[in-house]
Coordinates of C-alpha atoms and ligand atoms in Angstrom, one line a residue:
X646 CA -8.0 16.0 -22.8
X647 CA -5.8 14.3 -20.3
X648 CA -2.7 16.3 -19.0
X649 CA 0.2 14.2 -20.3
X650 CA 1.6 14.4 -17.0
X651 CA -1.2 12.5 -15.8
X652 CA -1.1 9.8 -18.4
X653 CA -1.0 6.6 -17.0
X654 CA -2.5 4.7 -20.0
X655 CA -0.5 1.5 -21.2
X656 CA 1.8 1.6 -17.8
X657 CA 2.0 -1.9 -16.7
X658 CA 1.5 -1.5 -12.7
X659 CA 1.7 -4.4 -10.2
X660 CA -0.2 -4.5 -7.0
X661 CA 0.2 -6.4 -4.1
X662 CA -2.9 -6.5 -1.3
X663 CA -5.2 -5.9 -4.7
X664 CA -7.8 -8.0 -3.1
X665 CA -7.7 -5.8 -0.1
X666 CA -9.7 -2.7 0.4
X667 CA -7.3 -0.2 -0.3
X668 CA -5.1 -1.5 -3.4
X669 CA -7.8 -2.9 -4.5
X670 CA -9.8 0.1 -5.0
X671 CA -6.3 1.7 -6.6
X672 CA -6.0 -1.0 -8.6
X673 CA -10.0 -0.9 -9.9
X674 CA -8.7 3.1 -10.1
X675 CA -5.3 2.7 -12.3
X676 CA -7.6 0.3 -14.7
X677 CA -10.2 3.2 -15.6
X678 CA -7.0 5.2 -16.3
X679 CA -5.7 2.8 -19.3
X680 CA -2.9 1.2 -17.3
X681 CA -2.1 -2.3 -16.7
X682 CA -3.1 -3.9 -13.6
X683 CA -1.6 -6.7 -12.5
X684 CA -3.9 -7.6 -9.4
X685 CA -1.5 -9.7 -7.0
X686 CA -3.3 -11.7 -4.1
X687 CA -3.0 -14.7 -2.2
X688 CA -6.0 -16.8 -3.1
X689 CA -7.4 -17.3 -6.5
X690 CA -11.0 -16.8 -5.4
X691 CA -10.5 -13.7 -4.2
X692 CA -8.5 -12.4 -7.1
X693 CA -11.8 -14.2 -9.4
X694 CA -14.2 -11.7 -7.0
X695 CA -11.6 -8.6 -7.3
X696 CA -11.2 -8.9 -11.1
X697 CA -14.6 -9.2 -12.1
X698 CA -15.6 -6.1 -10.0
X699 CA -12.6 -4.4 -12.0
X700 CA -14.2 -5.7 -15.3
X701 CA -17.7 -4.7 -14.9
X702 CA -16.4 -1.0 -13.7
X703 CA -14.5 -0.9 -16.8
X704 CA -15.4 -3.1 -19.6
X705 CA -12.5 -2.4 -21.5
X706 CA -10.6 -3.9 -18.4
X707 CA -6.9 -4.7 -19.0
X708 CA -6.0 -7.0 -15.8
X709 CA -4.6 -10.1 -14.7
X710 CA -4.6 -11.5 -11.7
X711 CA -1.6 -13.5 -10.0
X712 CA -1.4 -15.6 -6.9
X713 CA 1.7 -14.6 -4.8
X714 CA 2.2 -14.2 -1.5
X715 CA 4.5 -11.3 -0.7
X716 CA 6.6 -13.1 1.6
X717 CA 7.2 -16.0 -0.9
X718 CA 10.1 -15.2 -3.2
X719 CA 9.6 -18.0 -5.4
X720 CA 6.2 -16.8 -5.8
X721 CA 6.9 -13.0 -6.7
X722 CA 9.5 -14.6 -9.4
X723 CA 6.5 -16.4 -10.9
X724 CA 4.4 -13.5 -11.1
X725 CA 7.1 -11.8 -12.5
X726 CA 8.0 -14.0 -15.3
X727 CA 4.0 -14.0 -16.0
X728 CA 3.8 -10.5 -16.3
X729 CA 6.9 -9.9 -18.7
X730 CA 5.9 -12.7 -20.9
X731 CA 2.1 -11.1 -21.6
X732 CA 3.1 -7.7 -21.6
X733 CA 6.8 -7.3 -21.5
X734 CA 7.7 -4.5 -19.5
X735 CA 6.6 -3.5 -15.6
X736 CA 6.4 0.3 -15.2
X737 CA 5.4 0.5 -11.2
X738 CA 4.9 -1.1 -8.1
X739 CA 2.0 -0.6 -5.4
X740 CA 3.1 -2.0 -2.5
X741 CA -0.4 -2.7 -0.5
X742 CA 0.1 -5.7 0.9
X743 CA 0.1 -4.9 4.8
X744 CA -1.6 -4.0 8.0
X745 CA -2.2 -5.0 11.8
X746 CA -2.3 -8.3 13.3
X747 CA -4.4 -8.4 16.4
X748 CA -2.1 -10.3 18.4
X749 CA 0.7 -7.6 17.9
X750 CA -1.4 -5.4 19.7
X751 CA -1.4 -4.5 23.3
X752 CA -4.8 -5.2 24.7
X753 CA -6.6 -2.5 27.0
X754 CA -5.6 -3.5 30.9
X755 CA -2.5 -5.3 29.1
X756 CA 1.1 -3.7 29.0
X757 CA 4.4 -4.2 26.3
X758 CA 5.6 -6.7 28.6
X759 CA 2.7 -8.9 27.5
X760 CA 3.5 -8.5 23.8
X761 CA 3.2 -11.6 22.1
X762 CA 6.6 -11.8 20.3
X763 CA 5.6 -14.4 17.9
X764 CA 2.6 -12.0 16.7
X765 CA 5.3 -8.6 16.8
X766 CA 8.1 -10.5 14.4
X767 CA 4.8 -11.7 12.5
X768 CA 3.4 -7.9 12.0
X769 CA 6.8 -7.3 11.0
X770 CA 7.1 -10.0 8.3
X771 CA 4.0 -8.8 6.1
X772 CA 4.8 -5.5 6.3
X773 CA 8.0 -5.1 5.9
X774 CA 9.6 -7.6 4.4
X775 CA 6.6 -8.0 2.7
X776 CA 7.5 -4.5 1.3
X777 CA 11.2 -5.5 0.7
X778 CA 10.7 -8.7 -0.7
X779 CA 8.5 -7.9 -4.3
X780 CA 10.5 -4.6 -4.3
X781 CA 13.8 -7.3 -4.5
X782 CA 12.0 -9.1 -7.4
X783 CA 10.6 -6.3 -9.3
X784 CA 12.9 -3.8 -9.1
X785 CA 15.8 -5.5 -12.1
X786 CA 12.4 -5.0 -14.4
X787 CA 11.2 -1.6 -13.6
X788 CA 15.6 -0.5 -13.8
X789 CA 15.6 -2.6 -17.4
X790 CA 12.7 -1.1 -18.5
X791 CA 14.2 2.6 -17.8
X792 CA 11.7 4.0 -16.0
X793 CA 9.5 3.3 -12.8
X794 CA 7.7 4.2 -9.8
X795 CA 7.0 2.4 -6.7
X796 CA 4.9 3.3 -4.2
X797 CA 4.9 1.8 -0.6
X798 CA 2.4 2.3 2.3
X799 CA 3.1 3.8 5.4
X800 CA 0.3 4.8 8.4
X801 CA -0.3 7.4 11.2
X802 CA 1.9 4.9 13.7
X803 CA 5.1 5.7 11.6
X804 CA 6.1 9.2 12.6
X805 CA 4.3 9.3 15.5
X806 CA 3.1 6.7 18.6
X807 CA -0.4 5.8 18.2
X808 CA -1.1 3.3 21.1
X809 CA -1.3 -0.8 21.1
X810 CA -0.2 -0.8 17.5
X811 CA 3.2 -1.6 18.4
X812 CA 4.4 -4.1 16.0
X813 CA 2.8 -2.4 12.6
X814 CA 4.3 1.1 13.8
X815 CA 7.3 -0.3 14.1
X816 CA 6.9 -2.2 11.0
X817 CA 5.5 1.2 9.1
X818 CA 8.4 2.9 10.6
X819 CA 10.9 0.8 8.9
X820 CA 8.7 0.8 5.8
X821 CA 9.1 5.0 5.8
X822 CA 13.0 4.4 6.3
X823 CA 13.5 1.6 3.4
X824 CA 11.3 4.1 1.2
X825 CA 14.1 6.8 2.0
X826 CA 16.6 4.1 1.5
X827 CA 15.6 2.5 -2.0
X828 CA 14.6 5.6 -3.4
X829 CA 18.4 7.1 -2.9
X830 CA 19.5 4.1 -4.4
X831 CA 17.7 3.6 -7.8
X832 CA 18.0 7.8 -7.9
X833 CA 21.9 7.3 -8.3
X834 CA 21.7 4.2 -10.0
X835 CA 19.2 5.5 -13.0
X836 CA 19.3 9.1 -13.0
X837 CA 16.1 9.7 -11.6
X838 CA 14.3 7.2 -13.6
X839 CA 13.1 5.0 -11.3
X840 CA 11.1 6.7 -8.1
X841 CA 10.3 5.6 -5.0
X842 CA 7.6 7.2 -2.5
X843 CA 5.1 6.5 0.0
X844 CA 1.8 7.3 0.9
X845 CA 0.9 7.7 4.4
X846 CA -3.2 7.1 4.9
X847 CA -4.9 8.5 7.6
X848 CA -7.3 6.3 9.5
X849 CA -9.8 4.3 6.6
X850 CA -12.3 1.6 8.1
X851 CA -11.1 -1.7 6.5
X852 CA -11.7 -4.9 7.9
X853 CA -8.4 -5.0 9.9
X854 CA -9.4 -2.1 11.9
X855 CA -13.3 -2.2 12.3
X856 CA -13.4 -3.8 15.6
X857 CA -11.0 -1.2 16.8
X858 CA -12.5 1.5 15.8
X859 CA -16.2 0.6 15.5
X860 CA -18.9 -1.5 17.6
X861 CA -21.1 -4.2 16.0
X862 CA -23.7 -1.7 15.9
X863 CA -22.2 0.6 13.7
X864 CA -21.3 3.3 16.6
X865 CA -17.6 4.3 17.5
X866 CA -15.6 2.9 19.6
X867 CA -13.9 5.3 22.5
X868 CA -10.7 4.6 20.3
X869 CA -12.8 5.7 17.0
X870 CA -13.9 8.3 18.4
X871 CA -10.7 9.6 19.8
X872 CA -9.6 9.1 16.2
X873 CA -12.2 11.3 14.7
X874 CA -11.3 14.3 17.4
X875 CA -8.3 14.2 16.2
X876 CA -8.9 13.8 13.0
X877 CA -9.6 18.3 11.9
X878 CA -11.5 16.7 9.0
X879 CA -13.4 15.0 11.7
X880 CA -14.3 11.8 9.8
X881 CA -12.1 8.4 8.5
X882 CA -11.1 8.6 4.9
X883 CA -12.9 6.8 2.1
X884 CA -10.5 4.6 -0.2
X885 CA -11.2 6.8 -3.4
X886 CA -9.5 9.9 -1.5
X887 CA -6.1 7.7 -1.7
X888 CA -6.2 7.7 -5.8
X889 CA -5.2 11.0 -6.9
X890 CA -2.1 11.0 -4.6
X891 CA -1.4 7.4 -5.9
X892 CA -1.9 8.6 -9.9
X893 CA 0.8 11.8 -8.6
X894 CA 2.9 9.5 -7.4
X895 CA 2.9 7.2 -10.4
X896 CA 2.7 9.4 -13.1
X897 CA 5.2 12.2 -14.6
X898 CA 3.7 14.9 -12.8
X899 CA 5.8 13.7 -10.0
X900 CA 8.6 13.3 -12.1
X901 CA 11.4 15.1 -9.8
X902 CA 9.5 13.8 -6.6
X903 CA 11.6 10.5 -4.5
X904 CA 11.7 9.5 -1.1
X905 CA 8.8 11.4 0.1
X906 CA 6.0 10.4 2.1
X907 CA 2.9 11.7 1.0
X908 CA 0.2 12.0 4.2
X909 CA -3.7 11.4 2.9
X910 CA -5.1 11.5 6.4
X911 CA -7.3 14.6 6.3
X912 CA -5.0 16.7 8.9
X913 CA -4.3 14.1 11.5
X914 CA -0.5 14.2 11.5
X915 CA -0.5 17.8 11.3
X916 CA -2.5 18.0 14.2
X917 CA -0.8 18.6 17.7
X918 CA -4.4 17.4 19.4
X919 CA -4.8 20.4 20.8
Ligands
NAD148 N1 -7.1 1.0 6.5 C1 -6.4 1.9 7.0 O1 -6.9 2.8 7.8 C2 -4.9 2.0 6.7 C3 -4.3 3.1 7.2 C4 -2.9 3.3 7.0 C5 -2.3 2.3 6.2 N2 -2.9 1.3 5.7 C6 -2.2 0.3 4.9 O2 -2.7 0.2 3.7 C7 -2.5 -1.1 3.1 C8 -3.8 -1.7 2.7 O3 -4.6 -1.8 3.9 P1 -6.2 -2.1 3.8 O4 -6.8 -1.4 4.9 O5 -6.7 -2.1 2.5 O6 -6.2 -3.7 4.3 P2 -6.9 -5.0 3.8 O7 -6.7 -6.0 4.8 O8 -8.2 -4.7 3.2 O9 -5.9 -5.3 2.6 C9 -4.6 -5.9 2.8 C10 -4.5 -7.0 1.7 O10 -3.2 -7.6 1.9 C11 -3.3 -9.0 1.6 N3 -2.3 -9.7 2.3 C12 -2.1 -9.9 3.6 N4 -1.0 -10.7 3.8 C13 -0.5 -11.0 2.6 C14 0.6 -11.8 2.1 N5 1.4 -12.4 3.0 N6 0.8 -11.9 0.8 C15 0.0 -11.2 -0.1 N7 -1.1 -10.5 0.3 C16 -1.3 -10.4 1.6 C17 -4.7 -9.3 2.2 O11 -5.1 -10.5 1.7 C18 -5.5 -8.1 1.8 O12 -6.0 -8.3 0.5 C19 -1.8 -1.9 4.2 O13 -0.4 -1.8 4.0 C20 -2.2 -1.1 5.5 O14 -1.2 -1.3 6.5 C21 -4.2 1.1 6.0

C-alpha cells in the first residue's frame, strides 16, 4: 500500500515544457501515480504525440493537454480557466518550461564581449519570466484551493559558473532566488499551505544540450567529457532519476519543506573537481 505521504492520486498538477524531455517524462510519471496532468505545450501536435505516449503507458490516463506558451499571459489564463472548469481545483505546478538558447552562449575562440544581447535577454525571457509568468496565473488557484506545491527548475550554472552558458546561468540564478522569494511569500500568506521548491538536475542529454556535450557519432565531446569527470557518478542522468525528488517535492512527505533547492545531479555540485 502506498505511504499516504506519497499519495499523489486525484492532485490536479499543471506542467509547462510537458512536451519536453524532462517534464514530459514527470508528467508521463505523476499520471501512473493517479494525479491529474495537465500537459502544457506550445504546439498541438506535439502535445497529440506527448499525450498518447502518456495514454498507452497508463491506460487509465487522466490528462489533458493545453496550448500555452509560458511567456503569453493571455494564454496561461486560458489554460487556467480550462483546467478549473473540467476539474475544479489546481493542486501544483511544474515549472519545466526552460533551457539554453545557442546564441546566448559564448562560442569556443569567442569572449562575453561577443555575447549576443538579443539571444542573453531572450535566454532570460523563457526561463525566467517564463517561470514568473504561469506562477502569476496559477498561483490565486493553488492559494483558493488551500493547498499547493510548485516546483521550479534550476541547473548546475545557478550556484556555480559553468562556462559559455552565460545567459541560462544567469537566468537559473534568478530562477533559485524567485524560488526563495515566492516560497517566503505564500509560507506567510497560507500557513505553510502552499510550497515552493526547486529541483536542480545535474547534466541529462536532451536535445538542447546534445551538440554540446555529444558528437554526431555518439562519442563525447571534450565539454561531455569534462562533464562526466566531474560528474563522481561519472555518467549524465537519465530523466526517470528526476521523479522521486519531484513526487517528494509535491507530495505531503515534504510537507514542512519550502524554498529549497533540491540537487539530482549525481554529486556534481558537491564536487570541488578535485
Ligand atoms: N537537460 C538537462 O541536462 C537539464 C539540466 C538542468 C536543468 N534543465 C532544465 O530542465 C527543464 C527541462 O529541460 P529539458 O532538458 O527537458 O528540455 P527540453 O527542450 O526537452 O524541454 C523544454 C520544453 O520547454 C518547451 N518550451 C520552450 N519554450 C517555451 C515557451 N515559450 N512556452 C512553452 N513551452 C516552451 C519546449 O517546447 C520543450 O518542450 C528546463 O528548464 C531546463 O533548463 C535541464
Amino acid at each position: 500500500m502506498i505511504s499516504p505521504l506519497f499519495d499523489i492520486t486525484d492532485r490536479v498538477v499543471l506542467v509547462t515544457g510537458a512536451t519536453g524531455a524532462l517534464a514530459g517524462s514527470a508528467a508521463d510519471y505523476l499520471v501512473a501515480q493517479g494525479a491529474r496532468v495537465v500537459y502544457i505545450g506550445r504546439t498541438q501536435d506535439k502535445l497529440d504525440v506527448a499525450l498518447a505516449r502518456c495514454r498507452r503507458r497508463t491506460p487509465s490516463a487522466r490528462c489533458l493537454g493545453v496550448v500555452a506558451d509560458v511567456l503569453d499571459r493571455a494564454a496561461l489564463e486560458r489554460a487556467r480557466d480550462t483546467v478549473l472548469e473540467k476539474w475544479g481545483r489546481i493542486d501544483a505546478l511544474l515549472n519545466g518550461a526552460g533551457g539554453n538558447m545557442p546564441g546566448a552562449t559564448i562560442p569556443p575562440g569567442k569572449n562575453f564581449e561577443d555575447l549576443d544581447f538579443a539571444a542573453f535577454r531572450q535566454v532570460v525571457d523563457l526561463n525566467l519570466h517564463g517561470t514568473v509568468l504561469p506562477s502569476l496565473v496559477f498561483v490565486p488557484a493553488l492559494v483558493a484551493g488551500g493547498r499547493g506545491s510548485i516546483v521550479n527548475f534550476s541547473s548546475v550554472s545557478a550556484p556555480q559558473a559553468v562556462t559559455r552558458v552565460v545567459g541560462y546561468s544567469a537566468a537559473k540564478s534568478a530562477v533559485e532566488n524567485f524560488t526563495r522569494w515566492l516560497s517566503l511569500d505564500l509560507a506567510r500568506r497560507t500557513e505553510g499551505r502552499v510550497r515552493v521548491n526547486a529541483i536542480l538536475p545535474g547534466f541529462f542529454i536532451g536535445e538542447q544540450n546534445r551538440r554540446l556535450l555529444t558528437n554526431e557519432d555518439g562519442s563525447l565531446t571534450e565539454r561531455g567529457q569534462l562533464v562526466v569527470r566531474n560528474t563522481p557518478f561519472g555518467r549524465f542522468g537519465e530523466a526517470d532519476e528526476l521523479h522521486g525528488a519531484l513526487h517528494y517535492l509535491l507530495a505531503d512527505a515534504s510537507k514542512f519543506v519550502t524554498g529549497t533547492i533540491l540537487a539530482v545531479d549525481g554529486g556534481f555540485t558537491a564536487f570541488s573537481g578535485v
